[in-house]
Coordinates of C-alpha atoms in Angstrom, one line a residue:
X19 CA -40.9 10.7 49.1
X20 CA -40.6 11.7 45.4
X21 CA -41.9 8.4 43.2
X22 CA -39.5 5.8 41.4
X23 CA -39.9 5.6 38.2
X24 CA -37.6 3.2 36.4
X25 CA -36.9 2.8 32.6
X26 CA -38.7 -0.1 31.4
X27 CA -36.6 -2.5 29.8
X28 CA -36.5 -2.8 25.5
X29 CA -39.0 -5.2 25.0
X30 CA -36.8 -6.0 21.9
X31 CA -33.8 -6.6 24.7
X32 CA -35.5 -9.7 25.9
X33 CA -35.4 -11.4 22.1
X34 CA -31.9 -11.4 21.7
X35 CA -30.6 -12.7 25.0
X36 CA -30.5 -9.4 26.7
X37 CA -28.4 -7.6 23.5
X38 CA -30.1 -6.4 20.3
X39 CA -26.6 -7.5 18.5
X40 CA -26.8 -11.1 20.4
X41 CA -27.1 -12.0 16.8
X42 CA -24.0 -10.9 15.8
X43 CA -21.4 -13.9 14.5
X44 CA -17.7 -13.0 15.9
X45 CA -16.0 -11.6 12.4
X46 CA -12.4 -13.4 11.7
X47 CA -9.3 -11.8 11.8
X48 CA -7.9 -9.7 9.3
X49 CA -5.7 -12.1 7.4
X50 CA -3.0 -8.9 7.3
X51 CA -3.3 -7.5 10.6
X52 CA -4.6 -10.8 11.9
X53 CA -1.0 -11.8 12.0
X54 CA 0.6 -10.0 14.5
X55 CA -2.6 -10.4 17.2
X56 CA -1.5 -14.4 16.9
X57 CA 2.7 -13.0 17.1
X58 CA 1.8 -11.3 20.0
X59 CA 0.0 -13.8 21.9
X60 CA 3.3 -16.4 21.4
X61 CA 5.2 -16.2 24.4
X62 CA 8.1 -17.8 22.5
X63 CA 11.4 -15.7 22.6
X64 CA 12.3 -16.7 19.3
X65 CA 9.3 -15.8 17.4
X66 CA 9.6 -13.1 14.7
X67 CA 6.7 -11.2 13.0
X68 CA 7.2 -11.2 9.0
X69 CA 3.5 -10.7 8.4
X70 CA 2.5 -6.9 8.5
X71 CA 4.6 -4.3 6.4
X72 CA 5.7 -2.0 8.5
X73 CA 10.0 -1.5 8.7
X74 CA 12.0 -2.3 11.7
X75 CA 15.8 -1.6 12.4
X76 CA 18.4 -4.5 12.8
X77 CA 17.2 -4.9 16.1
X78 CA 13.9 -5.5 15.6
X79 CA 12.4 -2.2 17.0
X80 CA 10.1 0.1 14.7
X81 CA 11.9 3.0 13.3
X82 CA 10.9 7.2 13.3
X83 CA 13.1 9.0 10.7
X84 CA 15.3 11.9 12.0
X85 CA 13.8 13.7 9.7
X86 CA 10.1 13.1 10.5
X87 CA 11.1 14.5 14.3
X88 CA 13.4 17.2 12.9
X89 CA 10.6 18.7 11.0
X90 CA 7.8 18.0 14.0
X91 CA 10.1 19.7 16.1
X92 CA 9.8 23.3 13.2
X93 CA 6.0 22.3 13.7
X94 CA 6.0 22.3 17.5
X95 CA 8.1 25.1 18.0
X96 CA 6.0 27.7 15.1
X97 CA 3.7 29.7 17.5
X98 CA 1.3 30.3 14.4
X99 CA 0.4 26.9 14.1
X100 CA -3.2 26.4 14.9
X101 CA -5.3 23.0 15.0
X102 CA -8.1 24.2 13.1
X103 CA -10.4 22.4 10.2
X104 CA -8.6 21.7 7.1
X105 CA -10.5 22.2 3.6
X106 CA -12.1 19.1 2.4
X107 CA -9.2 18.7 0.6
X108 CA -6.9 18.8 2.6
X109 CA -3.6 20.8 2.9
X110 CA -2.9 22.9 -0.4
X111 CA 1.4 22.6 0.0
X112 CA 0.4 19.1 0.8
X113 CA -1.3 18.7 -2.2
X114 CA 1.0 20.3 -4.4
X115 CA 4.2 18.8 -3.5
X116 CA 2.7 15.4 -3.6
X117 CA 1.6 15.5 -7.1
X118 CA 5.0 17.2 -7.9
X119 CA 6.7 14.0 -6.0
X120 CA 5.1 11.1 -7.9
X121 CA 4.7 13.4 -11.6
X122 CA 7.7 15.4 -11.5
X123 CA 8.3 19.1 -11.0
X124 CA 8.4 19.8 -14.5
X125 CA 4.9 17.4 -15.4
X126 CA 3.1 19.2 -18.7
X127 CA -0.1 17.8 -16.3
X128 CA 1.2 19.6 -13.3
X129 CA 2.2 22.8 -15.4
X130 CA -1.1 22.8 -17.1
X131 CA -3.0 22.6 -14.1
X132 CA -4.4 19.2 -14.9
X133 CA -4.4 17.3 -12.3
X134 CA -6.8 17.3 -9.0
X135 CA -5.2 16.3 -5.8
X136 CA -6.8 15.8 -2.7
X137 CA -5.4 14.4 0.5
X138 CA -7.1 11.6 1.8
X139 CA -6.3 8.9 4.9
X140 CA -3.3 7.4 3.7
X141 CA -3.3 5.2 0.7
X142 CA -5.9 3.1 1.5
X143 CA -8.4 6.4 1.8
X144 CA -7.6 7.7 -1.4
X145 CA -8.0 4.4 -3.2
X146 CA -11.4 4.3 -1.3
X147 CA -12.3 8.1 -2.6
X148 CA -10.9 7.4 -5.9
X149 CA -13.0 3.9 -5.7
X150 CA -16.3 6.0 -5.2
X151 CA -15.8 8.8 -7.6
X152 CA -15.4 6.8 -10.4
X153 CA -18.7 4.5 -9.1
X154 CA -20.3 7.8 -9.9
X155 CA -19.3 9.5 -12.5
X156 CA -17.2 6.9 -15.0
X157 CA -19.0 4.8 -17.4
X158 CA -17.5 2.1 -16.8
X159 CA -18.0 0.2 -13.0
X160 CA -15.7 -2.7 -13.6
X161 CA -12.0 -2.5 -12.1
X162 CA -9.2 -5.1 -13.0
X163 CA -7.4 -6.1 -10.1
X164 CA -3.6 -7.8 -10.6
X165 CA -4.1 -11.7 -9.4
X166 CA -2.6 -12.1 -6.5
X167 CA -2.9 -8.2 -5.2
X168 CA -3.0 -6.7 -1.4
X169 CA -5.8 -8.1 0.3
X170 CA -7.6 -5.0 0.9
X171 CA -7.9 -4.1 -2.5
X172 CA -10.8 -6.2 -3.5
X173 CA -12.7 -4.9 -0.8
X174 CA -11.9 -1.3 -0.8
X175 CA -13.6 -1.3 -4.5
X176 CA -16.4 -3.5 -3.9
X177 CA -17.6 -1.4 -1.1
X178 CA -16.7 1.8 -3.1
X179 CA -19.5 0.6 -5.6
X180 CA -17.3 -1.0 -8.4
X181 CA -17.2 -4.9 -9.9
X182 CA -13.9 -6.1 -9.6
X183 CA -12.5 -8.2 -11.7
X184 CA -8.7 -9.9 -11.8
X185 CA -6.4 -10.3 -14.7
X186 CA -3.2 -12.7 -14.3
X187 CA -0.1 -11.7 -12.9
X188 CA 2.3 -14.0 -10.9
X189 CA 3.7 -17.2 -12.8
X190 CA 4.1 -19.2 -9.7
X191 CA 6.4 -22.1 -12.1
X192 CA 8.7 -18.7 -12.7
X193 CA 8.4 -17.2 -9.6
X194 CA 8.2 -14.0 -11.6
X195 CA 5.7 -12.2 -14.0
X196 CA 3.2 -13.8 -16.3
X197 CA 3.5 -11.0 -18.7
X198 CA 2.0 -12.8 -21.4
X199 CA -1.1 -14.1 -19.5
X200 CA -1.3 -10.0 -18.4
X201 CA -1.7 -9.0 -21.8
X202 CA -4.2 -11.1 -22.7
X203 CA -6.4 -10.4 -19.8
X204 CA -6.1 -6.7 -20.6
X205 CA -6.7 -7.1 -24.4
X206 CA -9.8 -9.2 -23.7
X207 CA -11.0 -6.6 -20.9
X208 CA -14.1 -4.4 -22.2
X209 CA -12.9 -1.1 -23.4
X210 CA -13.0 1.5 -21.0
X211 CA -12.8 -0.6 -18.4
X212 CA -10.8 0.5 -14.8
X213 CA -7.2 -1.5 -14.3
X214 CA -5.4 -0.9 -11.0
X215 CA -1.6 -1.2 -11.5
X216 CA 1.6 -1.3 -8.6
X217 CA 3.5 1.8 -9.7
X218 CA 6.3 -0.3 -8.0
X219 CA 7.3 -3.1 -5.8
X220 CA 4.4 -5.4 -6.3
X221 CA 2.4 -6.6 -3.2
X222 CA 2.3 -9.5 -2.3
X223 CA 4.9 -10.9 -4.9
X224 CA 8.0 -8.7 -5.1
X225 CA 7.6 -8.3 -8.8
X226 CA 7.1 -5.7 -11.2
X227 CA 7.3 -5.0 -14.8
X228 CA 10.6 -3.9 -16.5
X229 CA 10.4 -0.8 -18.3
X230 CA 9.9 -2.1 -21.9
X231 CA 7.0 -4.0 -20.8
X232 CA 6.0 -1.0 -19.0
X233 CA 5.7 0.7 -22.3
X234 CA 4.1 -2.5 -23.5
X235 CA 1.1 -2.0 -20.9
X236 CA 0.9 1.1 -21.5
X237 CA 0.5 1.0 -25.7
X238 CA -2.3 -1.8 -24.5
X239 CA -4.5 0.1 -22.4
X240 CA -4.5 3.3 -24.1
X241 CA -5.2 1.8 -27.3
X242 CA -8.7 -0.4 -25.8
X243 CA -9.2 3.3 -23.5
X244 CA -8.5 1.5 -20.2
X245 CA -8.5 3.5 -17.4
X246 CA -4.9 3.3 -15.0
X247 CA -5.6 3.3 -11.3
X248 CA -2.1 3.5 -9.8
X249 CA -1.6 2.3 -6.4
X250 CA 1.9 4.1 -5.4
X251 CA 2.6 2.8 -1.0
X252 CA 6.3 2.2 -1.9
X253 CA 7.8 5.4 -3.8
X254 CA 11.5 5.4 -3.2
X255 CA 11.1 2.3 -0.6
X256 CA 11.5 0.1 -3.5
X257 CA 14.9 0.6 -5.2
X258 CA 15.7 3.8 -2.8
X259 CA 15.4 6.1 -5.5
X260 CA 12.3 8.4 -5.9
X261 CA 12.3 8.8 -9.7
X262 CA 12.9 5.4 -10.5
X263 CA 10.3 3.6 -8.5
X264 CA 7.2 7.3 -10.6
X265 CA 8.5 5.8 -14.1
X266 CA 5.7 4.0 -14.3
X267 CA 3.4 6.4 -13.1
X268 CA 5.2 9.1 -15.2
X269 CA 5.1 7.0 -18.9
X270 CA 0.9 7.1 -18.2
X271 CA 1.4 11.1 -17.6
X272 CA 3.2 12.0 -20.3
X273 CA 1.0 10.4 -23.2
X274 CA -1.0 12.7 -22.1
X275 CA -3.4 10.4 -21.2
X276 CA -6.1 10.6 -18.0
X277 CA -4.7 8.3 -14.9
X278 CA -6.2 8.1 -10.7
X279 CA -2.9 7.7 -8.4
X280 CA -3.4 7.0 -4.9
X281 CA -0.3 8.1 -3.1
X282 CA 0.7 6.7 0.7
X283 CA 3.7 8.0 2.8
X284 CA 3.3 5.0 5.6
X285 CA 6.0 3.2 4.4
X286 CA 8.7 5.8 2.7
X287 CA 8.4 8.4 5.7
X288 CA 7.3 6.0 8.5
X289 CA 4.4 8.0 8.8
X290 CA 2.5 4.3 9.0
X291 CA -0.3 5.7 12.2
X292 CA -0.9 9.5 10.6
X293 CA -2.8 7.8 7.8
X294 CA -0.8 10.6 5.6
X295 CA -1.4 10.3 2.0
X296 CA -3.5 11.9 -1.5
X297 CA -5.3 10.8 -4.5
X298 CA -4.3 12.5 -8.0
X299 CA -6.8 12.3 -10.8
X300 CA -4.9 13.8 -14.2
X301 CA -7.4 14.9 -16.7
X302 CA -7.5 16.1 -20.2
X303 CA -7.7 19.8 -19.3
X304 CA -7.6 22.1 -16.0
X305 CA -11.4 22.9 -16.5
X306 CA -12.2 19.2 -16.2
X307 CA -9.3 18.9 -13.1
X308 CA -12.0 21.6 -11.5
X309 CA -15.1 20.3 -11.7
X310 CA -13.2 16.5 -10.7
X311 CA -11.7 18.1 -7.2
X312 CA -15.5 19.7 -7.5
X313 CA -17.3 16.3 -6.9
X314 CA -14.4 14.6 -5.0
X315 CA -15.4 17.5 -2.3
X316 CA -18.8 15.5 -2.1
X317 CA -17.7 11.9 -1.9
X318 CA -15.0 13.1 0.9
X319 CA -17.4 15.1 3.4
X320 CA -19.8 12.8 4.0
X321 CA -17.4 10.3 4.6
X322 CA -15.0 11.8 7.0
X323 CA -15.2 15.7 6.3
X324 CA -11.3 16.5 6.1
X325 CA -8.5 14.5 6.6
X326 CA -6.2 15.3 9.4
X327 CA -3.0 18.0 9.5
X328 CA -0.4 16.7 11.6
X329 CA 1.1 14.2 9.0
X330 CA 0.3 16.2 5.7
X331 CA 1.8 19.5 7.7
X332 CA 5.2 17.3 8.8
X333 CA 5.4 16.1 5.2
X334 CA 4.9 19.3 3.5
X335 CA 7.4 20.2 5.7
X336 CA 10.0 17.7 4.9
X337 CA 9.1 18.2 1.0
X338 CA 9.4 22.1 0.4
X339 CA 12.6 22.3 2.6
X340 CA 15.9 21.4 0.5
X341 CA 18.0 20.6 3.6
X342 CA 15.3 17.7 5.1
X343 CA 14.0 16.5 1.5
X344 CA 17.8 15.6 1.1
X345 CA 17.9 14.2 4.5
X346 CA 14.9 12.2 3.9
X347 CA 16.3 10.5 0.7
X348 CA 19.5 9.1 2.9
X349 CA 17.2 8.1 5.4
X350 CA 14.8 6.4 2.7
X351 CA 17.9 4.9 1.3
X352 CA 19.3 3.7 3.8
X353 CA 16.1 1.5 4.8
X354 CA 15.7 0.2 0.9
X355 CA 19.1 -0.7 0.8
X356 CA 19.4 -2.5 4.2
X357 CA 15.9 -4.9 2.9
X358 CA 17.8 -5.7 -0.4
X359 CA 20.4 -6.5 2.0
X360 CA 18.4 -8.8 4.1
X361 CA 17.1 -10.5 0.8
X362 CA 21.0 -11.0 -0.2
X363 CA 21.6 -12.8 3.3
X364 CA 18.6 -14.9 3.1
X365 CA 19.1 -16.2 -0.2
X366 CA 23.2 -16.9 1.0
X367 CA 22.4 -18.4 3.8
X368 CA 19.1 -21.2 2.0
X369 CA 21.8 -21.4 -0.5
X370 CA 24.7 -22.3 2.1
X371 CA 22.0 -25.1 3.8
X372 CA 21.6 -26.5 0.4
X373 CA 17.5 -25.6 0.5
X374 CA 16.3 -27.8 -2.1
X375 CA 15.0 -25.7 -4.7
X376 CA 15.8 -22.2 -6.9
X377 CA 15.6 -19.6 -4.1
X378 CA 17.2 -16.7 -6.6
X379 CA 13.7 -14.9 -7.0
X380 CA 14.8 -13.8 -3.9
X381 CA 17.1 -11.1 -4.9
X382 CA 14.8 -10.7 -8.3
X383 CA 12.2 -9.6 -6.2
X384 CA 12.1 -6.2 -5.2
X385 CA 10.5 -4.1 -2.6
X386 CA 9.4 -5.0 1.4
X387 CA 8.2 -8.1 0.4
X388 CA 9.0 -11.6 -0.7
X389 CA 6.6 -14.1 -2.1
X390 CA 8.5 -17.3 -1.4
X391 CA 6.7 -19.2 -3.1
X392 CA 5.7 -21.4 0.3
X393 CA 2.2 -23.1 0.5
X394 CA -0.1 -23.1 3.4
X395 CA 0.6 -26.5 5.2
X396 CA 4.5 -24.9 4.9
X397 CA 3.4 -21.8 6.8
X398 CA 1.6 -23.4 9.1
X399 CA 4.6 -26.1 10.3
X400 CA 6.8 -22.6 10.1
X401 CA 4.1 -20.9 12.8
X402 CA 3.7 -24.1 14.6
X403 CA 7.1 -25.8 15.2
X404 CA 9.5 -22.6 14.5
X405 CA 7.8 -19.5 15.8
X406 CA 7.6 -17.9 12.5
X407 CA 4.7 -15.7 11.6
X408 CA 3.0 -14.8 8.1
X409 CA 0.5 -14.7 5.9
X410 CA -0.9 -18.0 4.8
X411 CA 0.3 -17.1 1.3
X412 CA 3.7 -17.4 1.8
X413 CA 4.5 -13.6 1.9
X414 CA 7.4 -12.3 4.2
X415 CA 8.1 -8.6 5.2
X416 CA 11.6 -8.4 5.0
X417 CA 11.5 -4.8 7.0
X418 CA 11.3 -7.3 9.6
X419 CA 14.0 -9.6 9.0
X420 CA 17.6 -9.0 10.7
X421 CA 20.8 -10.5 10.9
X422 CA 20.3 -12.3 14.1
X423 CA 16.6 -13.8 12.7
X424 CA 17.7 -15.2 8.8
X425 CA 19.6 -18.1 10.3
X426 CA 16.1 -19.2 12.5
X427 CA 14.1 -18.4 9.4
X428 CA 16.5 -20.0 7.1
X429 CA 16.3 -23.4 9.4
X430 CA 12.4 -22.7 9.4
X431 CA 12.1 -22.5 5.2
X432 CA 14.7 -25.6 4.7
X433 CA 12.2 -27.5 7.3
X434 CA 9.4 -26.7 5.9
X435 CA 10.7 -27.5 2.4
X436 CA 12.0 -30.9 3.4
X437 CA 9.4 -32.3 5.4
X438 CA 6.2 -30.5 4.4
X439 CA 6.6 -31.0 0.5

């Protein structure tokens, strides 16, 4: 009879309880994503999820463009497709035609072969990769962050090795921008020093520079050498028109000036689980845009090698064929103009219940969300006593508003109003 020899336990095993991680604390939810794992533990039929940004139809149900199945449909059904490794990089027609989208075809930077593109996970990823190229190889490691600003940004920076800083944004009295209190914060910022901007539809708030003080920024920063670090997720989801919602982006191009843009197709193609999207670094000159794509090569491959093909191939797809890029703007459209529409019945409808209070920022606000302008004892009663789920800041999605939920919501906000003040 052959011996028994077991494996001796870890004598390390019996410190911690029987776990070497028995010292592990249970992390908190993500205050984002944290939302919907407390929606979808409600049994409550009338609860509704305004919390995460991700678009739903009138009925409530997520939504996959015609488009996006149309073109994986041409990928499915093209026998000399392969699943092999993409280039760090990513997918070169990728890469092109996403610089091309947010520039412009006829960008002096894109004609001059000054910019560097990469396609990264989403927009997240290439704020991440952006994050950690300039931790390296910029002189300056301090990035200016708009106060409020997506959760995730101050994180994604800090762990990518910079010092963030904020500079003022929201007037909460105004509901709208605090342009003045933006200018100072940028003229007193150390030259040289990083500034993320919202090319459009501001998130959390709703609300965004007009073009003149667009121009106003931009005379700023380039005058104290600030660095623009554009965060672009809503291009064409905003005000449903492509162009419009890259002049921002576009006045920083054409100056001539050097810029990081971190593009995402999760919302304005749907594409929100491919993780689809590409950072865009224009420099001075194409030798510099060479030895940039150069070193973003070695932040990229250590950190997840090469970014997937699936979504970059079904955008490059959609954007180099005439026929589905023009589907895909009626389809893109379609969904900005039914949010402005749910903004429109919201605001009728606190207006028709005699809300107390100025509810117009409303329908100023542009974009997939609404920052009402609710505090956090106001949310809570909303979750509590109405169903109503959101982030503690009073931001709502209004991708996932309908018709059938803005008269629930609208007797959720004039409760909340009138009894939680």
């Amino acid at each position: 009879m052959a011996s028994q020899n077991p494996i001796a336990p870890s004598p390390a095993a019996g410190l911690y309880g029987g776990s070497v991680f028995a010292n592990v604390v249970q992390a908190p939810e993500d205050p984002i994503l944290g939302v919907t794992v407390a929606y979808n533990k409600d049994p409550s039929p009338v609860k509704v999820n305004l919390g995460v940004g991700a678009y739903r139809t009138e009925e409530g149900k997520p939504l996959v463009l015609n488009v996006v199945r149309r073109a994986e449909q041409l990928l499915v059904n093209d026998p000399s497709r392969v699943k092999e490794y993409l280039p760090i990089t990513g997918l070169a027609d990728f890469n092109k035609l996403s610089a091309k989208l947010i520039f412009g075809a006829d960008s002096p930077a894109i004609q001059e072969n000054r910019v560097a593109t990469v396609q990264c996970l989403s927009g997240t990823g290439s704020l991440r990769v952006g994050g950690e190229f300039l931790a390296r190889h910029y002189h300056e490691r301090t990035i200016y962050i708009p106060q409020p600003t997506w959760g995730n940004h101050p994180k994604v920076f800090t762990l990518a090795g910079l010092s963030v800083k904020t500079y003022r944004y929201y007037d909460p009295t105004t509901r709208g921008l605090n342009f003045e209190g933006l200018l100072a914060d940028l003229s007193a910022a150390p030259p040289g020093a990083i500034v993320l901007l919202h090319a459009c539809a501001h998130n959390p708030t709703g609300v965004d520079p007009t073009l003149d003080q667009w121009e106003q920024i931009r005379l700023l920063m380039r005058s104290k050498g600030l660095l623009p670090f554009f965060d672009s997720a809503y291009q064409g989801f905003a005000s449903g028109n492509l162009d419009a919602d890259a002049q921002s982006v576009r006045m920083f191009v054409a100056d001539g000036g050097e810029c990081l843009t971190a593009q995402s197709y999760a919302k304005n193609m749907g594409l929100y689980g491919e993780r689809v999207g590409a950072l865009s670094i224009v420099c001075k000159s194409a030798d510099v845009a060479t030895r940039v794509e150069s070193q973003l090569k070695l932040v990229i491959r250590p950190m997840y090698s090469n970014p997937p093909i699936h979504g970059a191939s079904i955008v490059a797809t959609i954007l180099k064929d005439r026929e589905l890029y023009h589907e895909w703007t009626i389809e893109l459209k379609a969904m900005a103009d039914r949010i402005i529409n749910m903004r429109q019945q919201l605001f009728d409808a606190l207006r028709a219940r005699g809300t107390p209070g100025d509810w117009s920022h409303i329908i100023k606000q542009i974009g997939m969300f609404t920052f009402t302008g609710l505090n956090t004892e106001q949310v809570t009663f909303m979750t509590k006593e109405y169903h109503i789920y959101m982030t503690s800041d009073g931001r709502i999605s209004m991708a996932g508003l309908s018709s059938k939920t803005v008269p629930h919501l609208t007797d959720a906000i004039h409760a909340a109003v009138t009894r939680m003040k």
